[in-house]
Short mmCIF file of C-alpha atoms in Angstrom, two decimals:
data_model
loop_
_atom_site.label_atom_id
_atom_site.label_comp_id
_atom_site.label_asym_id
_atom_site.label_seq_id
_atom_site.Cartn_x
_atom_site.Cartn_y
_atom_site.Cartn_z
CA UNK A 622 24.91 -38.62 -32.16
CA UNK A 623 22.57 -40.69 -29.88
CA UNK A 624 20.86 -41.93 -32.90
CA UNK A 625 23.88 -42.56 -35.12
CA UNK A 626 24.60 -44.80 -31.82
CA UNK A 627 21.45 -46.01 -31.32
CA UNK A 628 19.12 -45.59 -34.44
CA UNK A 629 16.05 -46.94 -32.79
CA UNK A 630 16.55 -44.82 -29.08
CA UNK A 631 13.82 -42.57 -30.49
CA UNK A 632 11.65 -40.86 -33.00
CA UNK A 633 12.72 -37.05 -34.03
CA UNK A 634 9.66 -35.82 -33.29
CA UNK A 635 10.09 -37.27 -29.44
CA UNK A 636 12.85 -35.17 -29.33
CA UNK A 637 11.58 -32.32 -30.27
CA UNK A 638 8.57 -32.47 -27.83
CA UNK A 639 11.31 -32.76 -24.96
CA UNK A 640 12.50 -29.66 -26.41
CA UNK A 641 9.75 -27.72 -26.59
CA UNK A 642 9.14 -28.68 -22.79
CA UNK A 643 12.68 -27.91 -21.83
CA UNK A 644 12.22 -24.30 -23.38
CA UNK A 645 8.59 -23.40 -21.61
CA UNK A 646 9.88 -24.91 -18.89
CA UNK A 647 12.99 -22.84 -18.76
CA UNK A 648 10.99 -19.72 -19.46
CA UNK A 649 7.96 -20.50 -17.10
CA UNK A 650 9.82 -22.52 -14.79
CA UNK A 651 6.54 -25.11 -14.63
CA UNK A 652 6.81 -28.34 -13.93
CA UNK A 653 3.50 -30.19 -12.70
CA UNK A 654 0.89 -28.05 -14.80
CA UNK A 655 3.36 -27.94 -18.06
CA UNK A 656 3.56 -31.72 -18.02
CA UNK A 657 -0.39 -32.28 -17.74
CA UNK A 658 -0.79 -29.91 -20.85
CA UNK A 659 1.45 -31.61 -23.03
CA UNK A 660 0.09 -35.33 -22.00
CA UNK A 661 -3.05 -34.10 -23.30
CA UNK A 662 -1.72 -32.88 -26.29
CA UNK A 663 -0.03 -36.12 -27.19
CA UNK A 664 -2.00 -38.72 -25.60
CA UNK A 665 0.72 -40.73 -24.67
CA UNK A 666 1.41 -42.15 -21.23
CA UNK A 667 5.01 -42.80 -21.88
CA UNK A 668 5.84 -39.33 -21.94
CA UNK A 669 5.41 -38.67 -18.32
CA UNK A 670 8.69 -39.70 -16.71
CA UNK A 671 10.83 -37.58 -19.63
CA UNK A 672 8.83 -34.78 -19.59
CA UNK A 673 8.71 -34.63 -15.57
CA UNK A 674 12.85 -35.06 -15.47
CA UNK A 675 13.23 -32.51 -18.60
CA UNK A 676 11.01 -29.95 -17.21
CA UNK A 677 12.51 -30.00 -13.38
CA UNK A 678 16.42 -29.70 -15.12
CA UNK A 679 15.12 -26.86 -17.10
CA UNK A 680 13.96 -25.55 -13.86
CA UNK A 681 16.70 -26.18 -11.47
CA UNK A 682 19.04 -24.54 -14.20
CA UNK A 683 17.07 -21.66 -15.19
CA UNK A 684 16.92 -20.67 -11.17
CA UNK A 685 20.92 -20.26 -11.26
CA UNK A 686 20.66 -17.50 -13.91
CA UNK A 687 17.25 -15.46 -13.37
CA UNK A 688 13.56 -15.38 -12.55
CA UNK A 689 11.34 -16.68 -14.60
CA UNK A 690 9.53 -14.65 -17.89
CA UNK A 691 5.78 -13.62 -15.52
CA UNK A 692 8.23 -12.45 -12.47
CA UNK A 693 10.34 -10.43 -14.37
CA UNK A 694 6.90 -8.93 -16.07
CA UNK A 695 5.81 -7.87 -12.62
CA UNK A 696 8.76 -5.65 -12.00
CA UNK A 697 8.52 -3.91 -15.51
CA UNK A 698 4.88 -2.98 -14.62
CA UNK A 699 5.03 0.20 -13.70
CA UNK A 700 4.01 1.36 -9.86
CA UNK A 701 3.72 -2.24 -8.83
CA UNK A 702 6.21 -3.30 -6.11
CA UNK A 703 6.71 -6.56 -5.56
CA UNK A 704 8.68 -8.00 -2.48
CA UNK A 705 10.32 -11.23 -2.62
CA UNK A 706 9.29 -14.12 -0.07
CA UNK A 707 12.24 -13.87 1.89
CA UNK A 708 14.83 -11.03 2.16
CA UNK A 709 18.05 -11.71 0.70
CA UNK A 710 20.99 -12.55 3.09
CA UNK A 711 23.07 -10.01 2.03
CA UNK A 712 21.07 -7.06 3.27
CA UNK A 713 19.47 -9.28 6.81
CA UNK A 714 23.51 -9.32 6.71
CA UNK A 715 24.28 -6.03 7.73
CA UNK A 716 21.99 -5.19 10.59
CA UNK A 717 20.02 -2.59 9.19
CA UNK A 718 17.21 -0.94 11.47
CA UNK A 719 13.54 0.63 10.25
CA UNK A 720 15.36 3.91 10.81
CA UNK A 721 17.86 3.66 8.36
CA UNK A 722 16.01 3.10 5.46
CA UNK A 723 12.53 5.10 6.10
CA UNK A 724 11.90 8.06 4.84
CA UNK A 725 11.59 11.35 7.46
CA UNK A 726 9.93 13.22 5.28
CA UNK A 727 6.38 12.71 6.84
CA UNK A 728 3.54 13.73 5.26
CA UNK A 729 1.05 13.76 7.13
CA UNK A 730 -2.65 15.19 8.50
CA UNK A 731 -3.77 16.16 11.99
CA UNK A 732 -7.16 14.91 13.41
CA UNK A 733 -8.94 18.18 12.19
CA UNK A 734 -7.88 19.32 9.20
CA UNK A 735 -8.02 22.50 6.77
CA UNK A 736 -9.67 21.46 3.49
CA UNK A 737 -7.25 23.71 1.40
CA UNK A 738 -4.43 21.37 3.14
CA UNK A 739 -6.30 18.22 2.26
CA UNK A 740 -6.14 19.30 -0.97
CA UNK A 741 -3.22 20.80 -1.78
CA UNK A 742 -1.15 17.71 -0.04
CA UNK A 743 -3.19 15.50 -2.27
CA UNK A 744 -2.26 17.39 -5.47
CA UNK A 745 1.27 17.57 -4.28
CA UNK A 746 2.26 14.24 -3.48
CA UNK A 747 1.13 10.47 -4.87
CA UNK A 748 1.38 8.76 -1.59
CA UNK A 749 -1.62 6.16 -1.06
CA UNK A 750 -1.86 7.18 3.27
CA UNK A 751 -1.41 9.29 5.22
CA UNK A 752 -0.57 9.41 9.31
CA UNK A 753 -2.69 11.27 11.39
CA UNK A 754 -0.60 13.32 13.71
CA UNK A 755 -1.74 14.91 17.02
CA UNK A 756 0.29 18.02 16.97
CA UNK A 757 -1.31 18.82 20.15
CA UNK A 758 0.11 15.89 22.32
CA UNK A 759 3.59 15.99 20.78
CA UNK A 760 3.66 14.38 17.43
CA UNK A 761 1.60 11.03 18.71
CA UNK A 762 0.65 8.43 16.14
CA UNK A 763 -3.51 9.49 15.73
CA UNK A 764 -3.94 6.34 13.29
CA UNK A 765 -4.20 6.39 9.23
CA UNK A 766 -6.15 7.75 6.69
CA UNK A 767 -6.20 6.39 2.60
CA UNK A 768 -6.39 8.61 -0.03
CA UNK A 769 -9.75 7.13 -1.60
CA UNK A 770 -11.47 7.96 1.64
CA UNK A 771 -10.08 11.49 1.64
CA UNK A 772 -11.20 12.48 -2.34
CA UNK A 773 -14.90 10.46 -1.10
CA UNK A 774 -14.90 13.28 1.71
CA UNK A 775 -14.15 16.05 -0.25
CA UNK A 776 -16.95 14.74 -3.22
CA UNK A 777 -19.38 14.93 -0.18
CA UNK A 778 -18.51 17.54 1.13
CA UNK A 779 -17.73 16.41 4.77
CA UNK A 780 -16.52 19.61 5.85
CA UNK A 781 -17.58 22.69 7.66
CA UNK A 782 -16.93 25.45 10.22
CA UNK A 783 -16.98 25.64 13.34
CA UNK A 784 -19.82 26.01 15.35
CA UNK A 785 -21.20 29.85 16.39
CA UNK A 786 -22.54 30.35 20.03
CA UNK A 787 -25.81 30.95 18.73
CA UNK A 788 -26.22 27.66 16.74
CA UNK A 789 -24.32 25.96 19.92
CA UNK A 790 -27.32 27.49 22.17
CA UNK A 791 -30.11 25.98 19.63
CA UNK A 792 -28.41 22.65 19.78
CA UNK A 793 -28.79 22.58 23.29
CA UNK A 794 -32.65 23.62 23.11
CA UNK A 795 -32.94 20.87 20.82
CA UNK A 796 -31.09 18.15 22.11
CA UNK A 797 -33.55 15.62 21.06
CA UNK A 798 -32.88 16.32 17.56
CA UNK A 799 -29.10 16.62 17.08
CA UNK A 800 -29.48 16.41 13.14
CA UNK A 801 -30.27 19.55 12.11
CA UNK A 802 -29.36 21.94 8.90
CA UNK A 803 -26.69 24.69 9.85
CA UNK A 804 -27.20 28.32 8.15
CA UNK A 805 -23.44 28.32 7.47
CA UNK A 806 -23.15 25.37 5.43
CA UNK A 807 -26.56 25.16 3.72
CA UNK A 808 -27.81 21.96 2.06
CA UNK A 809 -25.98 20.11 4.64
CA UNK A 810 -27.62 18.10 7.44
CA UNK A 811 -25.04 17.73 10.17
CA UNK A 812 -24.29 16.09 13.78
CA UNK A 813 -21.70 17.76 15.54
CA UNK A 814 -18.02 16.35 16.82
CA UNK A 815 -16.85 18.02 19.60
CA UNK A 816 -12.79 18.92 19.45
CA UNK A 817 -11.27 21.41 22.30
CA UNK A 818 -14.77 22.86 22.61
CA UNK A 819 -15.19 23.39 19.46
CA UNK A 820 -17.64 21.29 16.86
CA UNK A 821 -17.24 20.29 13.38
CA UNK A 822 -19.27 18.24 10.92
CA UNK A 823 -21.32 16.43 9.33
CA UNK A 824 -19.89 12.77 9.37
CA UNK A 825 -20.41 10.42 6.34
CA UNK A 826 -21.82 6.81 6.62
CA UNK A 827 -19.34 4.09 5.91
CA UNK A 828 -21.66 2.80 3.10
CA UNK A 829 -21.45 5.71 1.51
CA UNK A 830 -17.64 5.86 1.23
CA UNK A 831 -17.15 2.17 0.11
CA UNK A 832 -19.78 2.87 -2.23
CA UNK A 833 -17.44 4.16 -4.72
CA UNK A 834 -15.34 1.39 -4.49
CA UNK A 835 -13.41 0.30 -6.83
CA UNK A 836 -13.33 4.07 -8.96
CA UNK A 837 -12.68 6.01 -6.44
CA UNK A 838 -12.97 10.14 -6.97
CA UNK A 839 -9.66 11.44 -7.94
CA UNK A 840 -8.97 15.19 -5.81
CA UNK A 841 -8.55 16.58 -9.83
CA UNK A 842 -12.17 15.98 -9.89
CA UNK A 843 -13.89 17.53 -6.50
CA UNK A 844 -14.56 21.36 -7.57
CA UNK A 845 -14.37 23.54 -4.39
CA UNK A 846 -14.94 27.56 -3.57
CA UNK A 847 -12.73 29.41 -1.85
CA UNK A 848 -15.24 29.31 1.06
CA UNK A 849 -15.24 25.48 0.97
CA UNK A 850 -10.86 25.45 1.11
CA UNK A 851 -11.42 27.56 4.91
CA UNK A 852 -13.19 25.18 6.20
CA UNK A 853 -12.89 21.70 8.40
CA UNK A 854 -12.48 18.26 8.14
CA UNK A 855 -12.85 16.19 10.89
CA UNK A 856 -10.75 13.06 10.17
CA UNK A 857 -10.90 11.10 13.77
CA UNK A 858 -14.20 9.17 12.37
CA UNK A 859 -12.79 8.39 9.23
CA UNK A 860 -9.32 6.86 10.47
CA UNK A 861 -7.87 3.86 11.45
CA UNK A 862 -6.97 4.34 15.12
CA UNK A 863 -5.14 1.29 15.62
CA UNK A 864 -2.55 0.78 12.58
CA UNK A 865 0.32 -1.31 12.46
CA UNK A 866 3.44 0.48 13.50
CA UNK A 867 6.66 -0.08 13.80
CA UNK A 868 9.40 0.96 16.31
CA UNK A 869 12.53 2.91 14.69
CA UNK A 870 15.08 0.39 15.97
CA UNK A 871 13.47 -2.78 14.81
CA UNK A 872 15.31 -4.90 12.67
CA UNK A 873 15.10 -4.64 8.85
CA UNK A 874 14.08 -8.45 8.43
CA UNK A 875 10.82 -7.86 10.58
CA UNK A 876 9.71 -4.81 8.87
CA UNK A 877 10.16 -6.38 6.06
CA UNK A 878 7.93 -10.17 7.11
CA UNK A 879 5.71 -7.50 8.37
CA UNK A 880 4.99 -5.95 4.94
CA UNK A 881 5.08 -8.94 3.03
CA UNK A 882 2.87 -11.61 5.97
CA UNK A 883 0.20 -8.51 5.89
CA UNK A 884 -0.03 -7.48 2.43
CA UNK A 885 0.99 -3.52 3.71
CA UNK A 886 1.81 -0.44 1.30
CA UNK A 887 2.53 1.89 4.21
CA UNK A 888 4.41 1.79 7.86
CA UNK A 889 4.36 4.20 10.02
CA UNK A 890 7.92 4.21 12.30
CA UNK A 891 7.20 5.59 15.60
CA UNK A 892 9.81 5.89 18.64
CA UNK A 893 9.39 5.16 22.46
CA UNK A 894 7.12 7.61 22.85
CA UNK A 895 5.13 6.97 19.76
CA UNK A 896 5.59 9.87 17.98
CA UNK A 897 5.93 9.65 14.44
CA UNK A 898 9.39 9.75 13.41
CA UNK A 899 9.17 8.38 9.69
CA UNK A 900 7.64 6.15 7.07
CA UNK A 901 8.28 3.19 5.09
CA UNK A 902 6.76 2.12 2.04
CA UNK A 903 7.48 -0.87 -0.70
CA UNK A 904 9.94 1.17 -2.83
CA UNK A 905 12.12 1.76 0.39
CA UNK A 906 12.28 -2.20 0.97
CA UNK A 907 13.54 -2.66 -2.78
CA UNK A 908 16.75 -3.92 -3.76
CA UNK A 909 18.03 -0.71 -5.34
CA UNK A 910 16.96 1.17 -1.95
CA UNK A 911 18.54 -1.58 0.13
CA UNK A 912 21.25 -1.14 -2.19
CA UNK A 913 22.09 2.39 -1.97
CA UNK A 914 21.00 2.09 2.27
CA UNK A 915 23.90 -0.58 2.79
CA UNK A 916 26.17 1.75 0.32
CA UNK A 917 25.85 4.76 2.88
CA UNK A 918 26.49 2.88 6.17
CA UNK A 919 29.35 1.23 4.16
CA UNK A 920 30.44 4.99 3.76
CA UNK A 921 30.32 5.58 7.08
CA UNK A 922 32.05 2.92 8.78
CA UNK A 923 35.11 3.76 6.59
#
């Protein structure tokens, strides 16, 4: 119609270069970078100020429908969660606290550990960390352990038993030398950790577990005896003894700056007393968890 009007407004093949523009920008939603690349395909200055006003429209009006084509990728890639930069009003709406939408359902270690419960948790369950739990002083936050570290003990064999009084009374002899082989756990060189009078071993350097980074030992590949599932791991040198936390009552819209400001897969939800009461991960700060979280308390206020 425009060039029934006007038969010299334009070329056909100018409008079809705005077109092409208006559908990468509607399906990339770029708008500096997109008009570069096609200047450089055509060569021609004049372009700039069309292309720049086509490609922001086609932004600006693909925004009121949907994300754009690479976003959309992201959440059909499986096991990758992705968090938005801000959390939508509608859930910051409705006061929702850490406790509400973590899961209780902790999994989780204490600071010396069985290797046959190492194991078995890590064949059970998928989860990427793990608390450390001081059963012995009421359920206290220890710190954190990652599964990668855990299968790099196991393939090293950082385990043991307990030490007998008669190896205790050659330690003391030799207290200059505390690295010494122990006949229970031969092959091993060891230096003791002392826990409630009892010692464990050997420790691993941390070279030696970032060494396998980024293929990490999967826990379907560490072959064990029977022997090796009774014995110990001591897990205190290994963890993080200062993770983040997060108290049970704080708000939804700081757990959820907290994941997305530090990068964080797991949250450990601790109460006054900072005893371990629950975790959060990235699929419990997704919409359809949100969803079905605001659905329940919905329920409930009925």
């Amino acid at each position: 119609m425009a060039l029934r009007i006007y038969p010299n407004l334009a070329f056909s093949n100018t409008y079809s270069l705005i077109g092409a523009a208006a559908v990468l920008g509607g399906m990339a939603r770029m708008t500096i970078s997109l008009t570069v690349i096609l200047l450089e395909c055509t060569g021609n200055e004049q372009y700039v100020l069309p292309l720049m006003l086509t490609l922001m429209t086609a932004r600006l009006v693909g925004q009121l429908f949907n994300h754009d084509l690479y976003h959309i990728h992201i959440h059909f890639k499986p096991g990758v969660m992705f968090l938005e930069s801000e959390l939508k009003s509608i859930p910051r709406h409705h006061d929702l606290v850490a406790r509400q939408i973590m899961s209780d359902k902790v999994v989780f270690f204490r600071p010396v550990e069985k290797v046959s419960n190492i194991v078995d948790t890590l064949e059970s369950c998928n989860h990427s960390f793990f608390p450390i739990v001081d059963t012995d002083d009421n359920g206290v936050l220890f710190g954190t352990v990652g599964r990668n570290e855990l299968c790099v003990l196991l393939q090293q064999r950082a385990f043991g038993f307990p030490a007998t009084e008669e190896e205790e009374e050659v330690t003391h002899h030799n207290a200059k030398s505390p690295m010494r082989r122990s006949p229970s756990t031969a092959g091993i060189y060891n230096n003791f950790i002392e826990y409630q009078n009892t010692k464990f071993f050997p420790l691993v350097e941390w070279p030696t577990l970032e060494k396998a980074y980024p293929k990490y030992p999967r826990v379907e590949d560490v072959r064990l005896t029977h022997t090796d599932r009774d014995a110990f791991m001591d897990l205190r040198p290994y963890a993080n003894t200062s993770p983040v936390s997060v108290q049970e009552k704080a708000s939804l819209g700081r757990t959820y700056e907290l994941f997305r400001t530090l990068g964080m897969r797991f949250l450990p939800v601790v109460n006054r007393h900072n005893q371990v009461v629950g975790t959060i991960t990235r699929a419990d700060l997704s919409e359809e968890s949100l969803a079905g979280v605001m659905l329940i308390k919905g329920k409930k206020n009925r």
